[in-house]
mmCIF file with all atom_site columns, C-alpha atoms and ligand atoms in Angstrom:
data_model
loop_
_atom_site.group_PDB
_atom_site.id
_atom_site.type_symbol
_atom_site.label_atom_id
_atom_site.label_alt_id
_atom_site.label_comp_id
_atom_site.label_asym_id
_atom_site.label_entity_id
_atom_site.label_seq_id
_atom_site.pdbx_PDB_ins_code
_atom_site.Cartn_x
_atom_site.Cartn_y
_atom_site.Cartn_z
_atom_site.occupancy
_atom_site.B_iso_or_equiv
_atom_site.pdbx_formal_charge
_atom_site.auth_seq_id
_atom_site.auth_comp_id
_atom_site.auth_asym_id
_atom_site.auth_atom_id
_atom_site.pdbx_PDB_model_num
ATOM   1   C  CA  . UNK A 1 1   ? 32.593 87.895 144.187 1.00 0.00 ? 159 UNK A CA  1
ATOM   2   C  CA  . UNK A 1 2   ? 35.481 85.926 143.862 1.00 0.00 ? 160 UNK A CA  1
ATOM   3   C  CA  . UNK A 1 3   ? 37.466 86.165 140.775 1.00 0.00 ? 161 UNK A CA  1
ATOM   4   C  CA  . UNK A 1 4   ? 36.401 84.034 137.720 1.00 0.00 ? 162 UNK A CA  1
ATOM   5   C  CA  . UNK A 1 5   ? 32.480 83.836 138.900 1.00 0.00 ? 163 UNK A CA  1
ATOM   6   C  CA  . UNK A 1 6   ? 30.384 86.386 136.979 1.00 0.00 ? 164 UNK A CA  1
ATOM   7   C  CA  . UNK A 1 7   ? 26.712 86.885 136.796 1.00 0.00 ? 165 UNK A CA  1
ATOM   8   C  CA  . UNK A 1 8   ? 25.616 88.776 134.181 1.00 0.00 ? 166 UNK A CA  1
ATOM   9   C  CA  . UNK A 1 9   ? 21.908 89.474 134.929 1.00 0.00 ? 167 UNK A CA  1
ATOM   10  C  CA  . UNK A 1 10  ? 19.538 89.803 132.147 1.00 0.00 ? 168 UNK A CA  1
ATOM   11  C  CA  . UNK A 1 11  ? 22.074 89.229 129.422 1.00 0.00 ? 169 UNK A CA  1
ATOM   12  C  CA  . UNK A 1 12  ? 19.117 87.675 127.060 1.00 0.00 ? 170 UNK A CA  1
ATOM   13  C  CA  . UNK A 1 13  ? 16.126 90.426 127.258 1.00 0.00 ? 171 UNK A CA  1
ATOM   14  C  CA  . UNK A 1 14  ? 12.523 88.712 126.977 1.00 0.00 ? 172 UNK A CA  1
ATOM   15  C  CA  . UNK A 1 15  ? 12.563 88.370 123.031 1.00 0.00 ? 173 UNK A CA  1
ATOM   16  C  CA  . UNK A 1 16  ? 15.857 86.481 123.036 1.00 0.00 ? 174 UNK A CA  1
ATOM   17  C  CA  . UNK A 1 17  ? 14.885 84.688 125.850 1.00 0.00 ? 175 UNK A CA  1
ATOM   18  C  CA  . UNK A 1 18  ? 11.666 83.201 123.830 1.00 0.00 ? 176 UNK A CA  1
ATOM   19  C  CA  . UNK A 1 19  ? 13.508 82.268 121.084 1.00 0.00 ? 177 UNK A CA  1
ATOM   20  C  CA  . UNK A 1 20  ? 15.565 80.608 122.627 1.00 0.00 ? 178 UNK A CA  1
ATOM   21  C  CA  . UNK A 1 21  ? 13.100 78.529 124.199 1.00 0.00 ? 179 UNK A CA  1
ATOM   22  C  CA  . UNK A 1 22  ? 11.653 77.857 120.466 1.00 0.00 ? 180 UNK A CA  1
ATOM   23  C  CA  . UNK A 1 23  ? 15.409 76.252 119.579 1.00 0.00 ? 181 UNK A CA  1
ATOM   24  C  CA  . UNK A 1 24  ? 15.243 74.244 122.816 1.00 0.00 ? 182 UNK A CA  1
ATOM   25  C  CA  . UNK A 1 25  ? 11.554 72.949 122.611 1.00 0.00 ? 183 UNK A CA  1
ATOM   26  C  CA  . UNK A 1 26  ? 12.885 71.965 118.758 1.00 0.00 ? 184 UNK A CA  1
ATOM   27  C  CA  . UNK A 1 27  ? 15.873 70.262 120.037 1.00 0.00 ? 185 UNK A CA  1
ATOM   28  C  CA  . UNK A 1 28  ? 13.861 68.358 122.727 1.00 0.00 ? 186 UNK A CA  1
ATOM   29  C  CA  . UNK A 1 29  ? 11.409 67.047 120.450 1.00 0.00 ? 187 UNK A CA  1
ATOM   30  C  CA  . UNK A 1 30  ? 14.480 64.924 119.040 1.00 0.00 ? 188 UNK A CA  1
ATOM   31  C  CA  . UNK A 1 31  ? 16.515 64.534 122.329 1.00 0.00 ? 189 UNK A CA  1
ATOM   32  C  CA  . UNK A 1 32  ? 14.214 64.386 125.183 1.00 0.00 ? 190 UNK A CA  1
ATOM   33  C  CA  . UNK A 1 33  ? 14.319 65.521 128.488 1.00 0.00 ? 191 UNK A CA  1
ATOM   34  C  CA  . UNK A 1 34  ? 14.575 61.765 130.386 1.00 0.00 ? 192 UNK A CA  1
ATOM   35  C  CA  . UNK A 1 35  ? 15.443 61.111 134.421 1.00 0.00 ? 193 UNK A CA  1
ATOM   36  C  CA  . UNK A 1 36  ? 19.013 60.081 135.415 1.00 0.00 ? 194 UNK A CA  1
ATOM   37  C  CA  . UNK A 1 37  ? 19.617 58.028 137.732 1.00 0.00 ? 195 UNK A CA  1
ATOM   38  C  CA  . UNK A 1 38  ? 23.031 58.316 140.807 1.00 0.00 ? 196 UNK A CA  1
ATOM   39  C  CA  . UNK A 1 39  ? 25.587 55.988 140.127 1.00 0.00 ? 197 UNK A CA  1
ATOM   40  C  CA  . UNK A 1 40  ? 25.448 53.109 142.089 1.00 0.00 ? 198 UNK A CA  1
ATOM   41  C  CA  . UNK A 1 41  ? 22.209 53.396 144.235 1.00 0.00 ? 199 UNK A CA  1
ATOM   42  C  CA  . UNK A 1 42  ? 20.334 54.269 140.815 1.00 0.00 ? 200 UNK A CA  1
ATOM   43  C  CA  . UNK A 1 43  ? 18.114 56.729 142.956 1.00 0.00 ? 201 UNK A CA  1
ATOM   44  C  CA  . UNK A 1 44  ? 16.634 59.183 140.183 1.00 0.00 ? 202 UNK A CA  1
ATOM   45  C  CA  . UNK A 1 45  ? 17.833 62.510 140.045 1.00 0.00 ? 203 UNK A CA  1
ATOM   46  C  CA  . UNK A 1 46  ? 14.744 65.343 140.973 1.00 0.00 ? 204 UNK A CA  1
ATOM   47  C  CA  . UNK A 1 47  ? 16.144 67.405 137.849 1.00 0.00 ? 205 UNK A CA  1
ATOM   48  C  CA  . UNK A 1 48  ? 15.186 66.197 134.512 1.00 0.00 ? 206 UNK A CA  1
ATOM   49  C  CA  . UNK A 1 49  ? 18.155 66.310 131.567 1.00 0.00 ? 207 UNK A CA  1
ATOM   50  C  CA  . UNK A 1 50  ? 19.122 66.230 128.019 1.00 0.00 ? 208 UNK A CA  1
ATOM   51  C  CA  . UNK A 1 51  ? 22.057 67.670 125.902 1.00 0.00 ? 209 UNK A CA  1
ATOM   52  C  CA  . UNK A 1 52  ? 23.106 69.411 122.735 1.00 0.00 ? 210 UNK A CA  1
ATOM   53  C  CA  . UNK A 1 53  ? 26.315 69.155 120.768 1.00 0.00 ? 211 UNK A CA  1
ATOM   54  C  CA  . UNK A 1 54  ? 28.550 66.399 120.537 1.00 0.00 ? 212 UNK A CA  1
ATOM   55  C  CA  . UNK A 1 55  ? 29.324 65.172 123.868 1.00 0.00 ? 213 UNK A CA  1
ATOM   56  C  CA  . UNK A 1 56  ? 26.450 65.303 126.569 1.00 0.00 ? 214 UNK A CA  1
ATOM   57  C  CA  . UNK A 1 57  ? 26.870 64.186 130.444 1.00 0.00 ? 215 UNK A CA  1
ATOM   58  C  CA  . UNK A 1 58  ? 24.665 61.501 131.674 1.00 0.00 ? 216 UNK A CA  1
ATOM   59  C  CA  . UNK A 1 59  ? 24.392 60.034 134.798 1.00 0.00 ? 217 UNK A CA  1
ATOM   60  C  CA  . UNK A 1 60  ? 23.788 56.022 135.332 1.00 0.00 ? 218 UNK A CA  1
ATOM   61  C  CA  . UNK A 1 61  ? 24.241 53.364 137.649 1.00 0.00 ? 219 UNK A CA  1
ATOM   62  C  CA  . UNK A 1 62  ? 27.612 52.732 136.035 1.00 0.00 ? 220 UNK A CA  1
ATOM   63  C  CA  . UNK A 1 63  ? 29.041 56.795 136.807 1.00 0.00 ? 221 UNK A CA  1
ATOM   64  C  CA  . UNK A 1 64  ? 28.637 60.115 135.244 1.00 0.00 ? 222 UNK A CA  1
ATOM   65  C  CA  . UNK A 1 65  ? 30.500 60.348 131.850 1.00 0.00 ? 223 UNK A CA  1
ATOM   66  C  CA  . UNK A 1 66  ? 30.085 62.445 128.850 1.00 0.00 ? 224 UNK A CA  1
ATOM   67  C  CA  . UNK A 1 67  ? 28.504 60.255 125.326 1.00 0.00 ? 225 UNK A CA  1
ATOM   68  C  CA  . UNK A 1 68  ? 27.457 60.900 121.947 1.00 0.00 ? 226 UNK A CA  1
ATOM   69  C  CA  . UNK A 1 69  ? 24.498 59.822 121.635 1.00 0.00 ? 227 UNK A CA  1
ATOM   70  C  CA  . UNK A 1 70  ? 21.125 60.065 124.463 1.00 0.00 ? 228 UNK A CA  1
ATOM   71  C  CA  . UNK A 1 71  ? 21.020 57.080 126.306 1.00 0.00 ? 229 UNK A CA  1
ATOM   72  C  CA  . UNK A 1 72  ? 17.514 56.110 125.538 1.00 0.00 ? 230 UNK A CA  1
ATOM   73  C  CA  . UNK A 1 73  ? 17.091 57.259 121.741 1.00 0.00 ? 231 UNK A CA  1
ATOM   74  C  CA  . UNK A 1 74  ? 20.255 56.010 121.014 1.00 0.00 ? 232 UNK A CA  1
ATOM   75  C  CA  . UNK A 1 75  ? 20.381 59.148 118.864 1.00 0.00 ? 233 UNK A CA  1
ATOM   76  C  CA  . UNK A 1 76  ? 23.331 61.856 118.698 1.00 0.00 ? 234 UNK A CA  1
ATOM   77  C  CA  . UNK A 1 77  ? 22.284 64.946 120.637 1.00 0.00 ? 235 UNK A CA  1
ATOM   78  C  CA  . UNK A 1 78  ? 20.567 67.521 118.877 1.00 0.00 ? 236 UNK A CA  1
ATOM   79  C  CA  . UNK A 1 79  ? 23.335 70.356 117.644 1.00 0.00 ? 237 UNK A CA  1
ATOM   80  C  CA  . UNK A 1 80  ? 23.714 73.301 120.143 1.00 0.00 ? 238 UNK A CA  1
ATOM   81  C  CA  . UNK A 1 81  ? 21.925 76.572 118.361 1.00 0.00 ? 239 UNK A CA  1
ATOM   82  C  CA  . UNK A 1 82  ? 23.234 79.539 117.190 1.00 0.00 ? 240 UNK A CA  1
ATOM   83  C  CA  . UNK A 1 83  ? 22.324 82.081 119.852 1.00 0.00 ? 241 UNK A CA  1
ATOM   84  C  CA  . UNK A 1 84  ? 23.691 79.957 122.378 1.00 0.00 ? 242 UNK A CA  1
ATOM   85  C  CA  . UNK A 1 85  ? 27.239 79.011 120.604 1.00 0.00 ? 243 UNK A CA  1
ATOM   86  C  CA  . UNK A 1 86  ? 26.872 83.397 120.524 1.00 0.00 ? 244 UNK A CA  1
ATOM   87  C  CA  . UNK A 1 87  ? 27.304 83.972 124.247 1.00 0.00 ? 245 UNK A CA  1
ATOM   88  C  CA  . UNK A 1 88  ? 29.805 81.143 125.019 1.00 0.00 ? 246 UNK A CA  1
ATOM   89  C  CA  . UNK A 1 89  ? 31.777 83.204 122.035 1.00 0.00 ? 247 UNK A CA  1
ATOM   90  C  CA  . UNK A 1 90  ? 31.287 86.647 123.666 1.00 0.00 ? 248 UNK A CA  1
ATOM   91  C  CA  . UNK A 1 91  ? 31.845 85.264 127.479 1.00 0.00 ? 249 UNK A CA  1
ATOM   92  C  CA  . UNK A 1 92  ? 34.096 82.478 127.872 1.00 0.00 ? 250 UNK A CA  1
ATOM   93  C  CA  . UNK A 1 93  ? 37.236 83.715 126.606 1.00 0.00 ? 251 UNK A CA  1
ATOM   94  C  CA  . UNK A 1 94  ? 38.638 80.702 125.637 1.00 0.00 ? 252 UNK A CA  1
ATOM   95  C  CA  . UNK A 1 95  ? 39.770 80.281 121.662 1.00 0.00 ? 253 UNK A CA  1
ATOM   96  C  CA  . UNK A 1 96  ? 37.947 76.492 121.532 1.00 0.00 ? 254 UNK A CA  1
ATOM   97  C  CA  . UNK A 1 97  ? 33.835 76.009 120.902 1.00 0.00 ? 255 UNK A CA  1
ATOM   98  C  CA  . UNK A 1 98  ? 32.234 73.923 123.478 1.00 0.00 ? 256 UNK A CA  1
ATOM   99  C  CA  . UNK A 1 99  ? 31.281 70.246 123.159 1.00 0.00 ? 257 UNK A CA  1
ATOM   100 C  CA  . UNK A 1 100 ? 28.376 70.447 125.020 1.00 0.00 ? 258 UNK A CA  1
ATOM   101 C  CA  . UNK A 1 101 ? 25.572 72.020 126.660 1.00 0.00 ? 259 UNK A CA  1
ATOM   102 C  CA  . UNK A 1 102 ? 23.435 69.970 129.630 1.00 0.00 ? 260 UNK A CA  1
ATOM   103 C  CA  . UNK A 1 103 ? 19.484 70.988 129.155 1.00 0.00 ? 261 UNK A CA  1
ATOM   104 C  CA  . UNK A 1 104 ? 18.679 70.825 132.670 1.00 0.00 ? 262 UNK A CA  1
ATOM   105 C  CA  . UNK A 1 105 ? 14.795 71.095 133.796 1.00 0.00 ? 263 UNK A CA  1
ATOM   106 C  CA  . UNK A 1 106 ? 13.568 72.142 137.257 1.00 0.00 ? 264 UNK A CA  1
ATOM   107 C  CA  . UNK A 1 107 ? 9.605  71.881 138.088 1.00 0.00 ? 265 UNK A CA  1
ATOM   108 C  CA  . UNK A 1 108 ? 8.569  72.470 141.529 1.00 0.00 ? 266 UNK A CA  1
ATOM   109 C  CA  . UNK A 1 109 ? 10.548 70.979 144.287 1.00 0.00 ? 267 UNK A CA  1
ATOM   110 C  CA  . UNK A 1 110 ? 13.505 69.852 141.881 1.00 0.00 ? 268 UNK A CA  1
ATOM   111 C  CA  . UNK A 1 111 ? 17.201 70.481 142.910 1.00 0.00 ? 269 UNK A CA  1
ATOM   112 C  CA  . UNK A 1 112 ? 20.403 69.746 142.309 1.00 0.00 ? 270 UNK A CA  1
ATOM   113 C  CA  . UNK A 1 113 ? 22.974 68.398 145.273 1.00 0.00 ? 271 UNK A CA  1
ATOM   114 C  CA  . UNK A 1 114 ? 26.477 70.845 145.948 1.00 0.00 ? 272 UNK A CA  1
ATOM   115 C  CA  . UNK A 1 115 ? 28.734 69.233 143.106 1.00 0.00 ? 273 UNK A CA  1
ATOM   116 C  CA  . UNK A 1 116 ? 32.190 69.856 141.149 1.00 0.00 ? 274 UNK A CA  1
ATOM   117 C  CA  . UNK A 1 117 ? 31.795 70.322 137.085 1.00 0.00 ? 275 UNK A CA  1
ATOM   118 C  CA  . UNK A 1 118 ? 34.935 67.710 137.300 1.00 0.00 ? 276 UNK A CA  1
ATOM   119 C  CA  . UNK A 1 119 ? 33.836 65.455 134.445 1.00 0.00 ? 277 UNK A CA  1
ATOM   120 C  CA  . UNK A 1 120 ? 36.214 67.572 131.621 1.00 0.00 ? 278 UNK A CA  1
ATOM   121 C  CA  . UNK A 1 121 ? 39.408 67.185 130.317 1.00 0.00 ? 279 UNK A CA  1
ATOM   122 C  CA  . UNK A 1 122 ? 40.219 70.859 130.065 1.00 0.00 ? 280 UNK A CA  1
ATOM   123 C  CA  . UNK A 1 123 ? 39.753 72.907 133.192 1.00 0.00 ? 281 UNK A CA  1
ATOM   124 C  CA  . UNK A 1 124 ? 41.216 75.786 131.122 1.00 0.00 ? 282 UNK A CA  1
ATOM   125 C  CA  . UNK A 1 125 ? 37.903 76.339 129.961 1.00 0.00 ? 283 UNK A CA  1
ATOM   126 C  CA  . UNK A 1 126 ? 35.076 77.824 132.160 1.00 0.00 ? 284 UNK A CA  1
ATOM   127 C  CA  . UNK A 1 127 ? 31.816 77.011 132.357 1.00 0.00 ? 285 UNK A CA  1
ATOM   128 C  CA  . UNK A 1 128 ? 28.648 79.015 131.294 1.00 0.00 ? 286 UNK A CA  1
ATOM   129 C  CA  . UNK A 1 129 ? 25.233 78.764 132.026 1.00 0.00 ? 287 UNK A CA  1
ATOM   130 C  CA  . UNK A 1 130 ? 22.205 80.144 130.720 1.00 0.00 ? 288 UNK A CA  1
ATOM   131 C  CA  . UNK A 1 131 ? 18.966 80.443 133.074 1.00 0.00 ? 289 UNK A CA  1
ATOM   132 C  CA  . UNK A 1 132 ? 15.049 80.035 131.828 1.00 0.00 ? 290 UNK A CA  1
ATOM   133 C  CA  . UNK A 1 133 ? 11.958 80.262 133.349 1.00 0.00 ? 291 UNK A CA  1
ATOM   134 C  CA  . UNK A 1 134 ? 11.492 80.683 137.097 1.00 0.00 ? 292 UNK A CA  1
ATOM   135 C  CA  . UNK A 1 135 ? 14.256 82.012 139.420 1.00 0.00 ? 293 UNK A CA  1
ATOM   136 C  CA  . UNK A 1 136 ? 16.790 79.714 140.906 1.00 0.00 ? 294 UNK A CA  1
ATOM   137 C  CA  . UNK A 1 137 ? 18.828 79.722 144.928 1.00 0.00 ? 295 UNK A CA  1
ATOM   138 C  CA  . UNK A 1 138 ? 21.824 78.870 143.352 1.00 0.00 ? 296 UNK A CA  1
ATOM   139 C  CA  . UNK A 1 139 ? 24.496 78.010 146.060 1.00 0.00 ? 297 UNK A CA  1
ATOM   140 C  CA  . UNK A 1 140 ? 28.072 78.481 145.462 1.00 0.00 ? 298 UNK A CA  1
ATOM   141 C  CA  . UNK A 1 141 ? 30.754 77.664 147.776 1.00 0.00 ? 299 UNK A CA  1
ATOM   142 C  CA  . UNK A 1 142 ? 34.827 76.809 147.324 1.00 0.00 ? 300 UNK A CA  1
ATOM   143 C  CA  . UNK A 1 143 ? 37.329 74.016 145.778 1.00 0.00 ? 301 UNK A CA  1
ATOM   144 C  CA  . UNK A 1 144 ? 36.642 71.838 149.652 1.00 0.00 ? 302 UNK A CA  1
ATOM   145 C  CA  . UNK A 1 145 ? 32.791 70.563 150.000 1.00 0.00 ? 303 UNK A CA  1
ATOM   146 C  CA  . UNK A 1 146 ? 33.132 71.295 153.834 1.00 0.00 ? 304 UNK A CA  1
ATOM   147 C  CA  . UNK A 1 147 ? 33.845 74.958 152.544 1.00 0.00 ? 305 UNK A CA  1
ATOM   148 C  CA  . UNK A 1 148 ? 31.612 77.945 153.329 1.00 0.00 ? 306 UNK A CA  1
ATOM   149 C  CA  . UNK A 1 149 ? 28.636 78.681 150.730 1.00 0.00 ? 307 UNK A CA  1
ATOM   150 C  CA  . UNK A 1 150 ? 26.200 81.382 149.886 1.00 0.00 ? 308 UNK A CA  1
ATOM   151 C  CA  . UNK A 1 151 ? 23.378 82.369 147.778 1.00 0.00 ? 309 UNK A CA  1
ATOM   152 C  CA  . UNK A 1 152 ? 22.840 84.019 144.321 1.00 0.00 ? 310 UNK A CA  1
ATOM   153 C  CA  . UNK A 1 153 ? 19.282 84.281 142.406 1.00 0.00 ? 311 UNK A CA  1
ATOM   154 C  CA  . UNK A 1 154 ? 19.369 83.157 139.188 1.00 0.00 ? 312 UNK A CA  1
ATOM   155 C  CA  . UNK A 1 155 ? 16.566 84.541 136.730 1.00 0.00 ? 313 UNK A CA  1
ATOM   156 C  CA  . UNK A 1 156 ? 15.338 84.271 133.392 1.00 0.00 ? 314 UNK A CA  1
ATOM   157 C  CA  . UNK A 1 157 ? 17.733 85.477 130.737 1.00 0.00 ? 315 UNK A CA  1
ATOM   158 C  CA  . UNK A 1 158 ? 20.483 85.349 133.751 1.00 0.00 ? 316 UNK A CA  1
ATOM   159 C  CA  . UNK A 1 159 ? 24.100 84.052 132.128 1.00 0.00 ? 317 UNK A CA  1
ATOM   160 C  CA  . UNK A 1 160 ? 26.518 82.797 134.908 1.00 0.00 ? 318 UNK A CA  1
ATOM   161 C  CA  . UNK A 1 161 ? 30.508 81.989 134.415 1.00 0.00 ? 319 UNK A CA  1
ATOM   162 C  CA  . UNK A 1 162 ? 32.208 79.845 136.472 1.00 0.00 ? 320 UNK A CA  1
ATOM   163 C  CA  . UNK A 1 163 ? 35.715 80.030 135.327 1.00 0.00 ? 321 UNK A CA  1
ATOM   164 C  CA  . UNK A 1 164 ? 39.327 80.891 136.124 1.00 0.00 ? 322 UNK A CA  1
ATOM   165 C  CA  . UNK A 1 165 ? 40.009 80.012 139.861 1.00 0.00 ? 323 UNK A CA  1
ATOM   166 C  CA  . UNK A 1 166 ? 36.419 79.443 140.021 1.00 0.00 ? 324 UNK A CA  1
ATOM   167 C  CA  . UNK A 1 167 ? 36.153 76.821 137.981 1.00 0.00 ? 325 UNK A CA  1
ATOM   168 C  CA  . UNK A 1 168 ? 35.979 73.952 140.309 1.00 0.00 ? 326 UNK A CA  1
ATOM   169 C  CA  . UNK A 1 169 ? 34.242 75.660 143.284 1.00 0.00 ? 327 UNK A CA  1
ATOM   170 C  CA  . UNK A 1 170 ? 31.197 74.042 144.418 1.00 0.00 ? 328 UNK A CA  1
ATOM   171 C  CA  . UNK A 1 171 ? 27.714 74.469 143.531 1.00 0.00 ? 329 UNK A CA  1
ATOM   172 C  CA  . UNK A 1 172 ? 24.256 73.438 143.406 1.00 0.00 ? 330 UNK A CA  1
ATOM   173 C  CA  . UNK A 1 173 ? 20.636 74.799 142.923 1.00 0.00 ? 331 UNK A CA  1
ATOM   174 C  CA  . UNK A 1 174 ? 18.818 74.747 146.525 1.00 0.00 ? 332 UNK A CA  1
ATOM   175 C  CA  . UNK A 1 175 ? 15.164 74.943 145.224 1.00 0.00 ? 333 UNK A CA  1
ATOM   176 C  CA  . UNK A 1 176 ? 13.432 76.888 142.505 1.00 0.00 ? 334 UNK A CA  1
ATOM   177 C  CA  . UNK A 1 177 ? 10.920 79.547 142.994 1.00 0.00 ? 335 UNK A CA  1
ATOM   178 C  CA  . UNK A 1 178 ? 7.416  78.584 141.167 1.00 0.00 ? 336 UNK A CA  1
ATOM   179 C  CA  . UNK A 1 179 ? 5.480  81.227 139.180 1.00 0.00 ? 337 UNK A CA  1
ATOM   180 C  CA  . UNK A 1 180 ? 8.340  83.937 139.403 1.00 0.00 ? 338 UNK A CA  1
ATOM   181 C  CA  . UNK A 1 181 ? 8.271  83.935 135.698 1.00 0.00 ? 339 UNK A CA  1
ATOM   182 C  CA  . UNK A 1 182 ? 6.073  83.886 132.431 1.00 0.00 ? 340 UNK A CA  1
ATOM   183 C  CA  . UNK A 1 183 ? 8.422  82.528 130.001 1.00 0.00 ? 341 UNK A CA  1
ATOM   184 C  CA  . UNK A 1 184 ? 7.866  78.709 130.648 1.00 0.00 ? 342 UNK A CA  1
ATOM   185 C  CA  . UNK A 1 185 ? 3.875  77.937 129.346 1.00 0.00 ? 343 UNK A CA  1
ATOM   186 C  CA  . UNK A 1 186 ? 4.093  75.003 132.350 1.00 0.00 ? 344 UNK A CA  1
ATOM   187 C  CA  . UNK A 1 187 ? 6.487  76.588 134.302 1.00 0.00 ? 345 UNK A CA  1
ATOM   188 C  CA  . UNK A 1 188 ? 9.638  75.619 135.669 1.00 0.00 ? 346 UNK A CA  1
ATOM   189 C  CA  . UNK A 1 189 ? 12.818 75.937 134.678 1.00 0.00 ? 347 UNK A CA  1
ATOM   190 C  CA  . UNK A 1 190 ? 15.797 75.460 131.950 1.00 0.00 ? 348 UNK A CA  1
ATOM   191 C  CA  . UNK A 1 191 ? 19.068 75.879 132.621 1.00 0.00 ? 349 UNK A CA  1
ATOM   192 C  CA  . UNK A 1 192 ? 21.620 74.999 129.850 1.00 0.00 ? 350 UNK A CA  1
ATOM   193 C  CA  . UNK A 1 193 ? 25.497 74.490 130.855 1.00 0.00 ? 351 UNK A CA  1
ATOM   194 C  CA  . UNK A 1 194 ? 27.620 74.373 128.047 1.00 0.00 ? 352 UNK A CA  1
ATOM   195 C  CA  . UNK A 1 195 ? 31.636 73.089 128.349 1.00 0.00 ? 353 UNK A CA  1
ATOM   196 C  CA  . UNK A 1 196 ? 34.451 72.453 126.841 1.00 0.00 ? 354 UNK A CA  1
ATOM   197 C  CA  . UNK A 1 197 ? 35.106 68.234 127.387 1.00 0.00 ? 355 UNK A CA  1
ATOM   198 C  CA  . UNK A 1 198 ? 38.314 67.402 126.217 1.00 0.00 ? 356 UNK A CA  1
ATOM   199 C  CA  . UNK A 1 199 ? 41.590 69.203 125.387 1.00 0.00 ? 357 UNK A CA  1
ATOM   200 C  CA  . UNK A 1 200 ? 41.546 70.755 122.191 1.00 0.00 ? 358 UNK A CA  1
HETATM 201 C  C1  . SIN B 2 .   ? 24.516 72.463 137.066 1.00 0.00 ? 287 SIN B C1  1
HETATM 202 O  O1  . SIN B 2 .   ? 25.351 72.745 137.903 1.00 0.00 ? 287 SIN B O1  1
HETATM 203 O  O2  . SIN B 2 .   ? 24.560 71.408 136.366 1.00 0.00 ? 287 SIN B O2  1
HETATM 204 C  C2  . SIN B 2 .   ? 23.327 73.343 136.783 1.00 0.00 ? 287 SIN B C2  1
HETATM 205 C  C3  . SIN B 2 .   ? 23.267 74.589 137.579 1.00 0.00 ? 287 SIN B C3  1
HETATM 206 C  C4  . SIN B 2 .   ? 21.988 75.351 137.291 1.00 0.00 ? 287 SIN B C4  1
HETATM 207 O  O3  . SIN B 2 .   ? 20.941 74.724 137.056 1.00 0.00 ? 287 SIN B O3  1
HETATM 208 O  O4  . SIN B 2 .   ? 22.022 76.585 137.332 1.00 0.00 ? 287 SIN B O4  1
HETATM 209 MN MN1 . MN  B 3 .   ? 27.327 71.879 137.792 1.00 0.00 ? 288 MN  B MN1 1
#
């Protein structure tokens, strides 16, 4: 693996992983999970999003941005919780707290295009992600789109770092693999991204 990417497989064990879908169903009963849209052609996005902590990335017609509030409560995002401030603390090795963390939800035949995280200030910090529910083809390739990609498996409880020189490389989630896990009672699955925004 090139430097800066690091999977840590099974960092949350089963327990950990449930309660940390307990925070998340919590925080989504006050900022829910709603349907982008791309910029400009408004075509909705197959992946279903919300966010925690002060900033969260949305997606409209008008570009991708990061806001304080959820676009269609009007509300500030929920706060991030605890156990997931924990790992960006204990794997990020960067002295600053993230801003915010994307809730992402996959069901069945949901993915996400190759993309840059390229909406930050500070590209000093990495970016971590947290995997829940059924296992992800997660594609990573380079800094050029045209570049040459491969395959990783994300699971439940999975944490992935994308930081260093791999902190712009490519990526995107190819499909998701239905019924590979309990964890989610109707399946599918959360991913959270958390990231620093702007420069401390
Ligand atoms: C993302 O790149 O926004 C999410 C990646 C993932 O779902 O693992
Ligand atoms: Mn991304």
């Amino acid at each position: 693996m090139t430097s800066g990417l690091k999977h840590l497989p099974g960092y949350f064990d089963r327990a950990a992983q449930e309660e940390l879908v307990a925070l998340l169903r919590e925080a989504l009963a006050k900022a829910p999970l709603y349907t982008p849209v791309m910029p400009k052609s408004g075509r909705p996005l197959t992946v279903r999003m919300s966010n925690l902590g002060s900033l969260g990335w949305v997606s409209d017609r008008g570009g991708y941005r990061y806001q304080p509030t959820h676009p269609e409560t009007g509300q500030p995002w929920p706060a991030i919780p605890g156990p997931v401030m924990a790992v960006w603390r204990k794997v990020a090795q960067y002295p600053h707290e993230p801003e915010a963390c994307l809730v992402n939800y996959y069901r069945e035949g949901a993915k996400l295009g190759l993309h840059r995280d390229e909406d930050e200030e500070d590209f000093a910090a990495p970016v971590v992600s947290v995997s829940l529910g059924d296992t992800a083809i997660f594609r990573i390739g380079g800094l050029e789109r045209q570049g040459k990609t491969e395959t990783l498996k994300l699971s439940s409880g999975d944490v992935l770092v994308l930081g260093g020189p791999s902190r712009l490389r490519y990526h995107g989630i190819d499909r998701v693999l239905s019924g590979t896990s309990t964890l989610l009672k109707d399946g599918g699955r959360l991913n959270l991204t958390l990231r620093r925004v702007t420069k401390p």
